[in-house]
Tab-separated table of C-alpha atoms and ligand atoms in Angstrom:
chain	number	residue	atom	x	y	z
A	63	UNK	CA	34.728	-8.444	17.625
A	64	UNK	CA	36.105	-10.909	20.015
A	65	UNK	CA	33.731	-11.545	22.902
A	66	UNK	CA	35.013	-10.658	26.340
A	67	UNK	CA	33.682	-13.041	28.915
A	68	UNK	CA	33.377	-12.399	32.692
A	69	UNK	CA	32.927	-14.828	35.563
A	70	UNK	CA	29.564	-16.527	36.251
A	71	UNK	CA	28.326	-16.505	39.827
A	72	UNK	CA	25.038	-15.613	41.669
A	73	UNK	CA	23.078	-16.264	38.532
A	74	UNK	CA	24.777	-13.852	36.231
A	75	UNK	CA	27.974	-12.950	34.370
A	76	UNK	CA	30.168	-10.483	36.262
A	77	UNK	CA	32.968	-8.215	34.975
A	78	UNK	CA	36.339	-9.201	36.436
A	79	UNK	CA	39.293	-7.199	37.761
A	80	UNK	CA	41.640	-9.924	36.674
A	81	UNK	CA	44.148	-9.992	33.780
A	82	UNK	CA	42.681	-11.451	30.589
A	83	UNK	CA	43.817	-14.394	28.405
A	84	UNK	CA	42.684	-15.462	24.861
A	85	UNK	CA	41.295	-18.702	23.766
A	86	UNK	CA	42.262	-19.702	20.211
A	87	UNK	CA	41.417	-22.153	17.434
A	88	UNK	CA	44.226	-24.700	17.388
A	89	UNK	CA	43.642	-25.295	13.670
A	90	UNK	CA	43.872	-21.711	12.581
A	91	UNK	CA	45.324	-19.637	15.362
A	92	UNK	CA	42.230	-17.370	15.386
A	93	UNK	CA	41.284	-15.782	18.717
A	94	UNK	CA	37.782	-16.969	19.701
A	95	UNK	CA	37.165	-15.093	22.882
A	96	UNK	CA	38.980	-13.619	25.964
A	97	UNK	CA	38.467	-14.611	29.610
A	98	UNK	CA	39.553	-13.343	32.964
A	99	UNK	CA	42.003	-14.817	35.462
A	100	UNK	CA	39.748	-14.604	38.522
A	101	UNK	CA	41.380	-12.741	41.439
A	102	UNK	CA	41.361	-14.379	44.909
A	103	UNK	CA	38.498	-11.992	45.942
A	104	UNK	CA	36.501	-13.097	42.948
A	105	UNK	CA	37.133	-16.843	43.750
A	106	UNK	CA	35.882	-16.106	47.199
A	107	UNK	CA	32.813	-14.350	45.898
A	108	UNK	CA	31.999	-17.281	43.656
A	109	UNK	CA	32.321	-19.791	46.394
A	110	UNK	CA	30.296	-17.567	48.742
A	111	UNK	CA	27.482	-17.532	46.186
A	112	UNK	CA	27.656	-21.307	45.946
A	113	UNK	CA	27.601	-21.722	49.696
A	114	UNK	CA	24.709	-19.317	50.062
A	115	UNK	CA	22.620	-21.440	47.616
A	116	UNK	CA	23.273	-24.801	49.357
A	117	UNK	CA	20.532	-24.877	51.878
A	118	UNK	CA	17.838	-24.198	49.387
A	119	UNK	CA	19.250	-26.382	46.732
A	120	UNK	CA	19.728	-29.487	48.995
A	121	UNK	CA	16.202	-29.109	50.171
A	122	UNK	CA	14.798	-28.896	46.648
A	123	UNK	CA	13.229	-32.330	46.103
A	124	UNK	CA	15.604	-34.430	44.035
A	125	UNK	CA	13.017	-35.068	41.353
A	126	UNK	CA	12.619	-31.297	40.964
A	127	UNK	CA	16.284	-30.885	40.612
A	128	UNK	CA	16.070	-33.559	37.983
A	129	UNK	CA	13.563	-31.556	36.076
A	130	UNK	CA	16.092	-28.734	35.774
A	131	UNK	CA	18.677	-31.213	34.526
A	132	UNK	CA	16.261	-32.503	31.907
A	133	UNK	CA	15.571	-28.964	30.857
A	134	UNK	CA	19.281	-28.275	30.500
A	135	UNK	CA	19.612	-31.539	28.439
A	136	UNK	CA	16.801	-30.261	26.156
A	137	UNK	CA	18.512	-26.910	25.695
A	138	UNK	CA	21.836	-28.562	24.827
A	139	UNK	CA	20.104	-30.842	22.405
A	140	UNK	CA	18.605	-27.779	20.750
A	141	UNK	CA	21.970	-26.128	20.440
A	142	UNK	CA	23.809	-29.294	19.792
A	143	UNK	CA	25.245	-28.180	16.387
A	144	UNK	CA	26.319	-24.852	17.718
A	145	UNK	CA	27.976	-26.237	20.770
A	146	UNK	CA	29.609	-29.059	18.728
A	147	UNK	CA	31.122	-26.346	16.538
A	148	UNK	CA	32.478	-24.484	19.549
A	149	UNK	CA	34.045	-27.735	20.772
A	150	UNK	CA	35.755	-28.340	17.422
A	151	UNK	CA	36.796	-24.711	16.909
A	152	UNK	CA	38.209	-24.332	20.367
A	153	UNK	CA	39.727	-27.760	20.973
A	154	UNK	CA	40.345	-29.196	17.559
A	155	UNK	CA	38.614	-32.620	17.503
A	156	UNK	CA	36.806	-33.374	14.233
A	157	UNK	CA	33.353	-32.147	13.975
A	158	UNK	CA	31.639	-35.474	14.245
A	159	UNK	CA	33.424	-35.863	17.620
A	160	UNK	CA	32.548	-32.371	18.587
A	161	UNK	CA	28.957	-33.281	18.280
A	162	UNK	CA	29.596	-36.485	20.154
A	163	UNK	CA	31.181	-34.493	23.020
A	164	UNK	CA	27.996	-32.499	23.422
A	165	UNK	CA	25.870	-35.619	23.072
A	166	UNK	CA	27.711	-37.159	25.983
A	167	UNK	CA	26.758	-34.278	28.190
A	168	UNK	CA	23.089	-34.508	26.898
A	169	UNK	CA	23.017	-38.196	27.713
A	170	UNK	CA	24.488	-37.786	31.172
A	171	UNK	CA	22.127	-35.087	32.120
A	172	UNK	CA	19.234	-37.159	30.931
A	173	UNK	CA	20.503	-40.112	32.904
A	174	UNK	CA	21.223	-38.054	35.988
A	175	UNK	CA	17.836	-36.464	35.835
A	176	UNK	CA	16.277	-39.939	36.269
A	177	UNK	CA	18.557	-40.515	39.262
A	178	UNK	CA	16.548	-37.751	40.949
A	179	UNK	CA	13.681	-40.211	41.174
A	180	UNK	CA	15.852	-43.104	42.416
A	181	UNK	CA	18.841	-42.137	44.520
A	182	UNK	CA	18.120	-45.266	46.445
A	183	UNK	CA	19.169	-45.878	50.047
A	184	UNK	CA	18.583	-49.032	52.087
A	185	UNK	CA	16.247	-50.057	54.708
A	186	UNK	CA	17.912	-52.454	57.138
A	187	UNK	CA	16.218	-54.584	59.805
A	188	UNK	CA	16.892	-53.552	63.419
A	189	UNK	CA	17.927	-55.992	66.086
A	190	UNK	CA	15.270	-54.370	68.339
A	191	UNK	CA	11.573	-54.436	67.972
A	192	UNK	CA	9.615	-51.354	66.857
A	193	UNK	CA	12.681	-49.711	65.519
A	194	UNK	CA	13.558	-48.929	61.893
A	195	UNK	CA	16.903	-48.323	60.240
A	196	UNK	CA	17.616	-46.703	56.938
A	197	UNK	CA	20.309	-44.939	54.946
A	198	UNK	CA	20.008	-41.816	52.809
A	199	UNK	CA	22.307	-39.963	50.644
A	200	UNK	CA	23.360	-36.501	51.768
A	201	UNK	CA	24.958	-33.873	49.514
A	202	UNK	CA	28.396	-32.896	50.773
A	203	UNK	CA	27.939	-29.114	50.092
A	204	UNK	CA	29.397	-26.859	47.471
A	205	UNK	CA	31.897	-28.804	45.251
A	206	UNK	CA	34.714	-27.866	42.965
A	207	UNK	CA	34.801	-29.300	39.406
A	208	UNK	CA	38.144	-28.904	37.632
A	209	UNK	CA	37.897	-30.102	34.045
A	210	UNK	CA	40.311	-30.793	31.166
A	211	UNK	CA	40.233	-29.446	27.549
A	212	UNK	CA	39.914	-32.823	25.741
A	213	UNK	CA	36.159	-33.251	26.505
A	214	UNK	CA	35.264	-29.667	27.074
A	215	UNK	CA	31.572	-30.205	27.347
A	216	UNK	CA	31.200	-33.930	28.165
A	217	UNK	CA	33.396	-33.980	31.202
A	218	UNK	CA	31.821	-30.740	32.729
A	219	UNK	CA	28.580	-32.575	31.954
A	220	UNK	CA	29.521	-35.790	33.849
A	221	UNK	CA	30.752	-33.984	36.896
A	222	UNK	CA	28.202	-31.269	37.180
A	223	UNK	CA	25.239	-33.641	36.386
A	224	UNK	CA	26.151	-35.903	39.266
A	225	UNK	CA	26.867	-33.026	41.646
A	226	UNK	CA	23.602	-31.091	40.799
A	227	UNK	CA	21.323	-34.041	41.049
A	228	UNK	CA	22.988	-34.948	44.441
A	229	UNK	CA	22.104	-31.494	45.719
A	230	UNK	CA	25.575	-29.858	45.539
A	231	UNK	CA	26.088	-26.364	44.177
A	232	UNK	CA	28.998	-26.432	41.664
A	233	UNK	CA	32.129	-24.247	41.377
A	234	UNK	CA	33.370	-25.095	37.943
A	235	UNK	CA	36.793	-24.210	36.579
A	236	UNK	CA	37.308	-25.244	32.851
A	237	UNK	CA	40.670	-25.714	31.421
A	238	UNK	CA	42.277	-22.436	30.229
A	239	UNK	CA	42.362	-23.862	26.702
A	240	UNK	CA	38.620	-24.347	26.537
A	241	UNK	CA	36.804	-21.705	28.557
A	242	UNK	CA	34.486	-20.876	25.750
A	243	UNK	CA	33.010	-24.340	25.748
A	244	UNK	CA	32.719	-23.903	29.489
A	245	UNK	CA	30.872	-20.548	29.151
A	246	UNK	CA	28.526	-22.033	26.494
A	247	UNK	CA	27.726	-24.962	28.776
A	248	UNK	CA	27.087	-22.660	31.614
A	249	UNK	CA	24.792	-20.553	29.448
A	250	UNK	CA	22.676	-23.715	28.854
A	251	UNK	CA	22.474	-24.287	32.666
A	252	UNK	CA	21.568	-20.643	33.163
A	253	UNK	CA	18.914	-20.835	30.590
A	254	UNK	CA	17.479	-24.020	32.203
A	255	UNK	CA	16.892	-21.970	35.360
A	256	UNK	CA	19.089	-23.263	37.996
A	257	UNK	CA	18.647	-20.968	41.105
A	258	UNK	CA	21.289	-18.202	41.581
A	259	UNK	CA	24.460	-19.534	43.286
A	260	UNK	CA	23.926	-23.257	42.294
A	261	UNK	CA	26.187	-22.816	39.191
A	262	UNK	CA	29.486	-20.894	39.371
A	263	UNK	CA	32.122	-20.718	36.701
A	264	UNK	CA	35.599	-19.292	37.412
A	265	UNK	CA	38.400	-19.075	34.924
A	266	UNK	CA	42.107	-18.724	35.426
A	267	UNK	CA	45.256	-20.693	36.186
A	268	UNK	CA	45.332	-23.976	38.013
A	269	UNK	CA	47.856	-22.631	40.539
A	270	UNK	CA	45.657	-19.681	41.494
A	271	UNK	CA	41.996	-20.406	40.761
A	272	UNK	CA	42.204	-24.267	40.785
A	273	UNK	CA	44.205	-24.344	44.063
A	274	UNK	CA	42.062	-21.628	45.533
A	275	UNK	CA	38.892	-23.699	44.904
A	276	UNK	CA	40.397	-26.939	46.254
A	277	UNK	CA	41.786	-25.297	49.363
A	278	UNK	CA	38.782	-23.202	50.252
A	279	UNK	CA	37.136	-24.399	53.460
A	280	UNK	CA	33.596	-24.209	52.018
A	281	UNK	CA	34.401	-26.590	49.088
A	282	UNK	CA	33.384	-29.917	50.367
A	283	UNK	CA	34.419	-32.273	47.449
A	284	UNK	CA	36.631	-31.932	44.363
A	285	UNK	CA	36.438	-33.732	41.115
A	286	UNK	CA	39.413	-33.340	38.872
A	287	UNK	CA	40.353	-34.787	35.536
A	288	UNK	CA	43.847	-34.132	34.067
A	289	UNK	CA	47.548	-34.989	34.588
A	290	UNK	CA	48.889	-37.293	37.265
A	291	UNK	CA	51.125	-34.657	38.878
A	292	UNK	CA	48.384	-32.111	39.175
A	293	UNK	CA	46.113	-34.955	40.426
A	294	UNK	CA	48.472	-35.886	43.247
A	295	UNK	CA	48.704	-32.321	44.202
A	296	UNK	CA	44.897	-31.966	44.351
A	297	UNK	CA	44.756	-35.244	46.340
A	298	UNK	CA	47.127	-33.973	48.948
A	299	UNK	CA	45.407	-30.559	49.322
A	300	UNK	CA	41.973	-32.289	49.564
A	301	UNK	CA	43.339	-34.676	52.267
A	302	UNK	CA	44.287	-31.785	54.421
A	303	UNK	CA	40.619	-30.791	54.583
A	304	UNK	CA	39.396	-34.462	54.673
A	305	UNK	CA	37.105	-33.972	51.745
A	306	UNK	CA	36.125	-36.371	49.012
A	307	UNK	CA	38.034	-36.207	45.854
A	308	UNK	CA	37.527	-37.894	42.533
A	309	UNK	CA	40.454	-38.126	40.341
A	310	UNK	CA	40.612	-39.308	36.759
A	311	UNK	CA	44.202	-39.056	35.556
A	312	UNK	CA	46.343	-40.614	32.920
A	313	UNK	CA	46.251	-43.671	30.775
A	314	UNK	CA	48.544	-45.872	28.557
A	315	UNK	CA	45.834	-47.939	27.288
A	316	UNK	CA	46.517	-51.084	25.245
A	317	UNK	CA	44.663	-53.045	22.652
A	318	UNK	CA	45.854	-56.664	22.581
A	319	UNK	CA	45.561	-58.231	19.082
A	320	UNK	CA	45.463	-62.072	19.390
A	321	UNK	CA	46.412	-64.246	16.388
A	322	UNK	CA	42.757	-65.120	15.818
A	323	UNK	CA	41.448	-61.589	15.735
A	324	UNK	CA	39.469	-60.332	12.895
A	325	UNK	CA	42.020	-58.033	11.350
A	326	UNK	CA	39.683	-55.768	9.550
A	327	UNK	CA	37.720	-55.122	12.697
A	328	UNK	CA	40.912	-54.676	14.651
A	329	UNK	CA	42.246	-52.048	12.186
A	330	UNK	CA	39.014	-50.067	12.285
A	331	UNK	CA	39.240	-50.102	16.082
A	332	UNK	CA	42.847	-49.107	16.247
A	333	UNK	CA	42.416	-46.262	13.836
A	334	UNK	CA	39.546	-44.877	15.981
A	335	UNK	CA	41.153	-45.622	19.321
A	336	UNK	CA	44.658	-44.242	18.532
A	337	UNK	CA	43.882	-41.314	16.271
A	338	UNK	CA	40.328	-40.277	17.281
A	339	UNK	CA	40.591	-36.880	19.072
A	340	UNK	CA	44.200	-36.932	17.717
A	341	UNK	CA	44.928	-39.361	20.459
A	342	UNK	CA	44.039	-36.855	23.128
A	343	UNK	CA	41.824	-38.992	25.252
A	344	UNK	CA	42.680	-40.456	28.687
A	345	UNK	CA	41.274	-43.626	27.173
A	346	UNK	CA	43.142	-43.287	23.807
A	347	UNK	CA	44.700	-46.464	22.476
A	348	UNK	CA	48.380	-45.616	22.905
A	349	UNK	CA	49.746	-49.223	22.729
A	350	UNK	CA	48.968	-51.968	20.312
A	351	UNK	CA	50.252	-55.399	21.626
A	352	UNK	CA	50.312	-57.889	18.828
A	353	UNK	CA	50.669	-61.684	18.852
A	354	UNK	CA	53.881	-62.435	16.996
A	355	UNK	CA	52.071	-64.771	14.581
A	356	UNK	CA	50.135	-61.873	13.070
A	357	UNK	CA	52.625	-59.098	13.855
A	358	UNK	CA	53.920	-58.464	10.339
A	359	UNK	CA	50.561	-58.376	8.625
A	360	UNK	CA	49.063	-56.112	11.401
A	361	UNK	CA	52.022	-53.692	11.106
A	362	UNK	CA	51.810	-53.697	7.243
A	363	UNK	CA	48.132	-52.822	7.297
A	364	UNK	CA	48.456	-50.380	10.170
A	365	UNK	CA	51.110	-48.270	8.442
A	366	UNK	CA	49.034	-48.188	5.228
A	367	UNK	CA	45.882	-47.152	7.057
A	368	UNK	CA	47.500	-44.521	9.291
A	369	UNK	CA	49.283	-42.861	6.306
A	370	UNK	CA	45.940	-42.572	4.479
A	371	UNK	CA	44.245	-40.527	7.244
A	372	UNK	CA	43.335	-37.029	6.197
A	373	UNK	CA	44.683	-34.469	8.646
A	374	UNK	CA	43.415	-30.927	8.488
A	375	UNK	CA	40.767	-28.472	9.613
A	376	UNK	CA	38.470	-30.365	11.967
A	377	UNK	CA	35.417	-28.430	10.901
A	378	UNK	CA	35.786	-30.035	7.388
A	379	UNK	CA	33.526	-33.168	7.579
A	380	UNK	CA	35.909	-35.075	5.348
A	381	UNK	CA	38.895	-34.639	7.588
A	382	UNK	CA	39.826	-37.653	9.790
A	383	UNK	CA	42.079	-36.037	12.362
A	384	UNK	CA	42.428	-32.363	13.473
A	385	UNK	CA	45.249	-30.618	15.257
A	386	UNK	CA	46.474	-31.162	18.825
A	387	UNK	CA	45.025	-28.681	21.213
A	388	UNK	CA	47.802	-26.212	21.816
A	389	UNK	CA	51.425	-25.181	21.147
A	390	UNK	CA	52.428	-26.915	24.389
A	391	UNK	CA	50.731	-30.104	23.296
A	392	UNK	CA	52.436	-29.899	19.931
A	393	UNK	CA	55.812	-29.421	21.632
A	394	UNK	CA	55.294	-32.360	23.923
A	395	UNK	CA	54.179	-34.693	21.224
A	396	UNK	CA	57.083	-33.791	19.000
A	397	UNK	CA	59.499	-34.251	21.848
A	398	UNK	CA	58.147	-37.791	22.378
A	399	UNK	CA	58.698	-38.457	18.739
A	400	UNK	CA	62.310	-37.403	19.184
A	401	UNK	CA	62.585	-39.539	22.303
A	402	UNK	CA	61.382	-42.551	20.340
A	403	UNK	CA	63.931	-42.026	17.626
A	404	UNK	CA	66.781	-41.492	20.051
A	405	UNK	CA	65.843	-44.603	22.089
A	406	UNK	CA	66.095	-46.570	18.780
A	407	UNK	CA	62.330	-47.154	18.259
A	408	UNK	CA	61.466	-47.813	14.633
A	409	UNK	CA	59.390	-45.078	13.148
A	410	UNK	CA	56.885	-46.868	10.877
A	411	UNK	CA	54.904	-43.855	9.628
A	412	UNK	CA	54.401	-40.166	10.323
A	413	UNK	CA	56.588	-38.460	12.892
A	414	UNK	CA	56.362	-34.926	11.459
A	415	UNK	CA	54.575	-31.685	12.049
A	416	UNK	CA	52.584	-30.719	8.969
A	417	UNK	CA	53.879	-27.572	7.326
A	418	UNK	CA	53.138	-25.296	4.438
A	419	UNK	CA	49.978	-23.247	3.489
A	420	UNK	CA	47.089	-23.544	5.927
A	421	UNK	CA	49.079	-26.105	7.942
A	422	UNK	CA	51.462	-23.350	9.253
A	423	UNK	CA	48.666	-21.883	11.342
A	424	UNK	CA	47.665	-25.047	13.227
A	425	UNK	CA	49.220	-27.592	15.449
A	426	UNK	CA	48.861	-30.381	12.904
A	427	UNK	CA	50.953	-33.622	13.435
A	428	UNK	CA	50.909	-36.739	11.231
A	429	UNK	CA	49.472	-39.912	12.631
A	430	UNK	CA	52.566	-41.562	13.874
A	431	UNK	CA	53.311	-45.218	14.573
A	432	UNK	CA	56.458	-46.577	16.264
A	433	UNK	CA	57.580	-50.179	16.769
A	434	UNK	CA	58.952	-50.363	20.341
A	435	UNK	CA	59.408	-52.611	23.251
A	436	UNK	CA	58.282	-52.640	26.862
A	437	UNK	CA	61.406	-51.000	28.323
A	438	UNK	CA	61.168	-47.869	26.238
A	439	UNK	CA	59.597	-44.626	27.253
A	440	UNK	CA	57.153	-44.622	24.345
A	441	UNK	CA	55.775	-47.903	25.706
A	442	UNK	CA	55.268	-46.512	29.229
A	443	UNK	CA	54.622	-42.793	29.285
A	444	UNK	CA	51.426	-41.079	28.369
A	445	UNK	CA	51.866	-38.922	25.254
A	446	UNK	CA	48.383	-37.630	24.719
A	447	UNK	CA	48.731	-37.212	20.990
A	448	UNK	CA	48.491	-39.102	17.644
A	449	UNK	CA	51.435	-41.480	18.477
A	450	UNK	CA	50.747	-45.194	18.651
A	451	UNK	CA	53.438	-47.616	19.975
A	452	UNK	CA	53.358	-51.235	18.614
A	453	UNK	CA	54.772	-53.978	20.683
A	454	UNK	CA	55.172	-57.758	19.871
A	455	UNK	CA	54.021	-60.514	22.271
A	456	UNK	CA	54.835	-64.239	22.243
A	457	UNK	CA	51.431	-65.331	23.518
A	458	UNK	CA	48.372	-64.377	25.556
A	459	UNK	CA	50.341	-64.379	28.963
A	460	UNK	CA	53.147	-62.260	27.481
A	461	UNK	CA	50.582	-59.790	26.012
A	462	UNK	CA	48.819	-59.374	29.347
A	463	UNK	CA	52.155	-59.013	31.172
A	464	UNK	CA	53.105	-56.111	28.735
A	465	UNK	CA	49.615	-54.665	29.005
A	466	UNK	CA	49.973	-54.508	32.805
A	467	UNK	CA	53.471	-53.296	32.982
A	468	UNK	CA	52.608	-49.657	33.005
A	469	UNK	CA	51.831	-47.427	35.961
A	470	UNK	CA	48.364	-46.578	34.616
A	471	UNK	CA	45.167	-48.583	34.573
A	472	UNK	CA	42.292	-46.885	32.857
A	473	UNK	CA	41.100	-48.651	29.773
A	474	UNK	CA	42.151	-51.801	27.955
A	475	UNK	CA	41.042	-54.028	25.109
A	476	UNK	CA	41.435	-57.368	23.435
A	477	UNK	CA	40.587	-58.499	19.907
A	478	UNK	CA	40.047	-62.168	19.748
A	479	UNK	CA	37.361	-64.679	18.817
A	480	UNK	CA	38.527	-67.193	21.303
A	481	UNK	CA	36.372	-67.253	24.451
A	482	UNK	CA	39.291	-68.336	26.585
A	483	UNK	CA	41.313	-65.139	25.895
A	484	UNK	CA	38.283	-62.909	26.048
A	485	UNK	CA	37.050	-64.134	29.379
A	486	UNK	CA	40.526	-64.477	30.965
A	487	UNK	CA	41.401	-60.903	29.913
A	488	UNK	CA	38.278	-59.534	31.661
A	489	UNK	CA	39.927	-60.836	34.967
A	490	UNK	CA	43.559	-60.345	33.969
A	491	UNK	CA	43.837	-56.846	32.679
A	492	UNK	CA	44.631	-54.259	35.355
A	493	UNK	CA	42.300	-51.566	34.272
A	494	UNK	CA	39.035	-49.936	35.235
A	495	UNK	CA	37.600	-50.706	31.771
A	496	UNK	CA	38.036	-53.662	29.385
A	497	UNK	CA	36.677	-53.846	25.901
A	498	UNK	CA	36.379	-57.072	23.849
A	499	UNK	CA	36.563	-56.555	20.103
A	500	UNK	CA	36.193	-52.751	20.470
A	501	UNK	CA	38.822	-50.044	20.943
A	502	UNK	CA	39.765	-48.522	24.316
A	503	UNK	CA	37.652	-45.347	23.783
A	504	UNK	CA	33.964	-44.894	23.638
A	505	UNK	CA	32.748	-45.135	27.211
A	506	UNK	CA	28.920	-44.853	27.717
A	507	UNK	CA	27.488	-42.616	30.455
A	508	UNK	CA	25.236	-45.152	32.102
A	509	UNK	CA	28.333	-47.215	33.330
A	510	UNK	CA	31.019	-46.427	35.822
A	511	UNK	CA	34.132	-44.721	34.381
A	512	UNK	CA	37.568	-44.712	36.117
A	513	UNK	CA	40.693	-46.648	36.602
A	514	UNK	CA	43.166	-48.130	38.982
A	515	UNK	CA	46.891	-47.711	39.859
A	516	UNK	CA	48.015	-44.149	39.073
A	517	UNK	CA	44.956	-43.389	36.910
A	518	UNK	CA	43.347	-42.542	40.287
A	519	UNK	CA	41.944	-43.774	43.471
A	520	UNK	CA	39.448	-46.573	42.960
A	521	UNK	CA	36.860	-45.402	45.514
A	522	UNK	CA	35.132	-43.113	43.170
A	523	UNK	CA	33.870	-43.579	39.628
A	524	UNK	CA	32.381	-41.074	37.402
A	525	UNK	CA	29.173	-41.784	35.433
A	526	UNK	CA	26.826	-44.587	36.013
A	527	UNK	CA	25.001	-45.030	39.352
A	528	UNK	CA	28.357	-44.730	40.980
A	529	UNK	CA	28.568	-41.030	39.973
A	530	UNK	CA	26.810	-39.976	43.157
A	531	UNK	CA	29.505	-41.402	45.419
A	532	UNK	CA	31.723	-38.409	44.586
A	533	UNK	CA	29.316	-35.914	45.965
A	534	UNK	CA	27.389	-37.508	48.705
A	535	UNK	CA	27.916	-39.265	52.026
A	536	UNK	CA	25.803	-41.798	53.655
A	537	UNK	CA	23.557	-40.768	56.681
A	538	UNK	CA	22.388	-43.698	58.705
A	539	UNK	CA	19.074	-43.137	60.436
A	540	UNK	CA	17.537	-45.115	63.443
A	541	UNK	CA	13.866	-44.498	64.251
A	542	UNK	CA	12.748	-45.985	67.506
A	543	UNK	CA	8.972	-46.026	67.837
A	544	UNK	CA	8.757	-48.398	70.836
A	545	UNK	CA	8.160	-45.636	73.258
A	546	UNK	CA	10.914	-46.817	75.625
A	547	UNK	CA	14.717	-46.771	75.791
A	548	UNK	CA	16.000	-49.791	73.965
A	549	UNK	CA	19.619	-50.700	74.068
A	550	UNK	CA	21.347	-52.213	71.135
A	551	UNK	CA	23.722	-55.045	71.930
A	552	UNK	CA	22.518	-55.006	75.569
A	553	UNK	CA	18.746	-55.757	75.465
A	554	UNK	CA	19.150	-58.789	73.237
A	555	UNK	CA	18.415	-61.420	75.982
A	556	UNK	CA	15.026	-59.870	76.749
A	557	UNK	CA	14.017	-60.275	73.118
A	558	UNK	CA	13.631	-63.995	73.277
A	559	UNK	CA	10.059	-64.799	73.348
A	560	UNK	CA	9.065	-61.111	73.007
B	851	UN1	C1	38.686	-39.009	28.620
B	851	UN1	O1	39.328	-39.315	27.767
B	851	UN1	O2	39.078	-38.192	29.566
B	851	UN1	O3	35.729	-43.272	26.624
B	851	UN1	C2	37.195	-39.282	28.808
B	851	UN1	C3	35.682	-42.269	25.960
B	851	UN1	C4	34.898	-41.011	26.333
B	851	UN1	C5	35.336	-40.409	27.603
B	851	UN1	C6	36.821	-40.197	27.656
B	851	UN1	N1	33.523	-41.301	26.266
B	851	UN1	O4	36.285	-42.225	25.013
């Protein structure tokens, strides 16, 4: 029996009037569950419940809110294996990464819970006597969280952890490819005991439910992770209401391999960075920029290693790479492979959909490597799949110029043992994240996460202490306990000598 889910608001699951859609396993085609496309009235009901809970939630002391987050983390930890399997079954990343996805949410909830006992503001000296000035963080109100399918528990975890600890009720719309992960995550929050209304989950299309959430007058901030075009649309719509918006969009992340790099270490990093999650991370290594002096040996080794990766059912612990997440993803990746061939890029390995037997039911594509140059589409456009583009560079300056030549700026990396290149690259690479001697993926939750250029506006960062910025505004408070009217900027002369 395939389970039929409803919509979660006001502390329980509700039946929906909306049409239904299936969520499927991308490795086998099996239907896992069905979900509703929330109707406009249901979107409104969910947001109303969120709004109704705001006063009580914002007045709940932040350390108490933190206790609920910690309880949710404990529940997720207890269910880690089950949740990890749901991630892998619904989205297709290998099971070790499925567990990692859940761990990232556990980690962030644990981290954010502690923020409930910090959430520091400032005390600032006043220019007048017997007067005190301070700043406190204020939650903006109910917030919309629109999340992608590639980290179907981790990213809802980042966004909701920050919003909830800040005192904002959440209206969460998971990707239509991974609503089951969303529902399992929400079940953990429900079990932890968040008050009714504080957690809402609505499913459906971006153009109806997503847009409906962003445009609703009671939604006071939006956090979106996904494609650049949708991100721009969300930004515009949010601007009309003057609300805060956090956007984490595309990437075309490069590893630079200098001629002194440890090649074994480099190869391990490239395999994980390019083919982990079948290349479907915003932070995936999609370009490898190699110093010309080591180019031939790097390419030789790369082709050998990529061809050896075992592609198959991601629940099998021995499999290195699972399917891409959907038929649309598969189509897009195969189209890019054709584009590469048409533009004259050299296909070094892979390039095909896997067929025959069990492969026929899943969206499985070979790990693919192309040799290309900076003018080509494969060197510039985000593919979001297991396709790595290799480029040759003359020296450090050339490598950085290639790395910076794309419109995105999320993650970056350099492999070198030379301090000059390592330290210069930290300043020179146009990206929100730079790794030295590690691949472009693998961000940790206690540090800021985000990019520059078309990856998204630089004024917000997810994770780290910066996570609160997305969901709070600063209130400045002046307390005058002099017992008389004191005028800033005007009474200054009188102050001399007291
Ligand atoms: C993403 O790809 O959208 O850096 C998020 C990483 C992860 C998060 C990636 N921890 O690989």
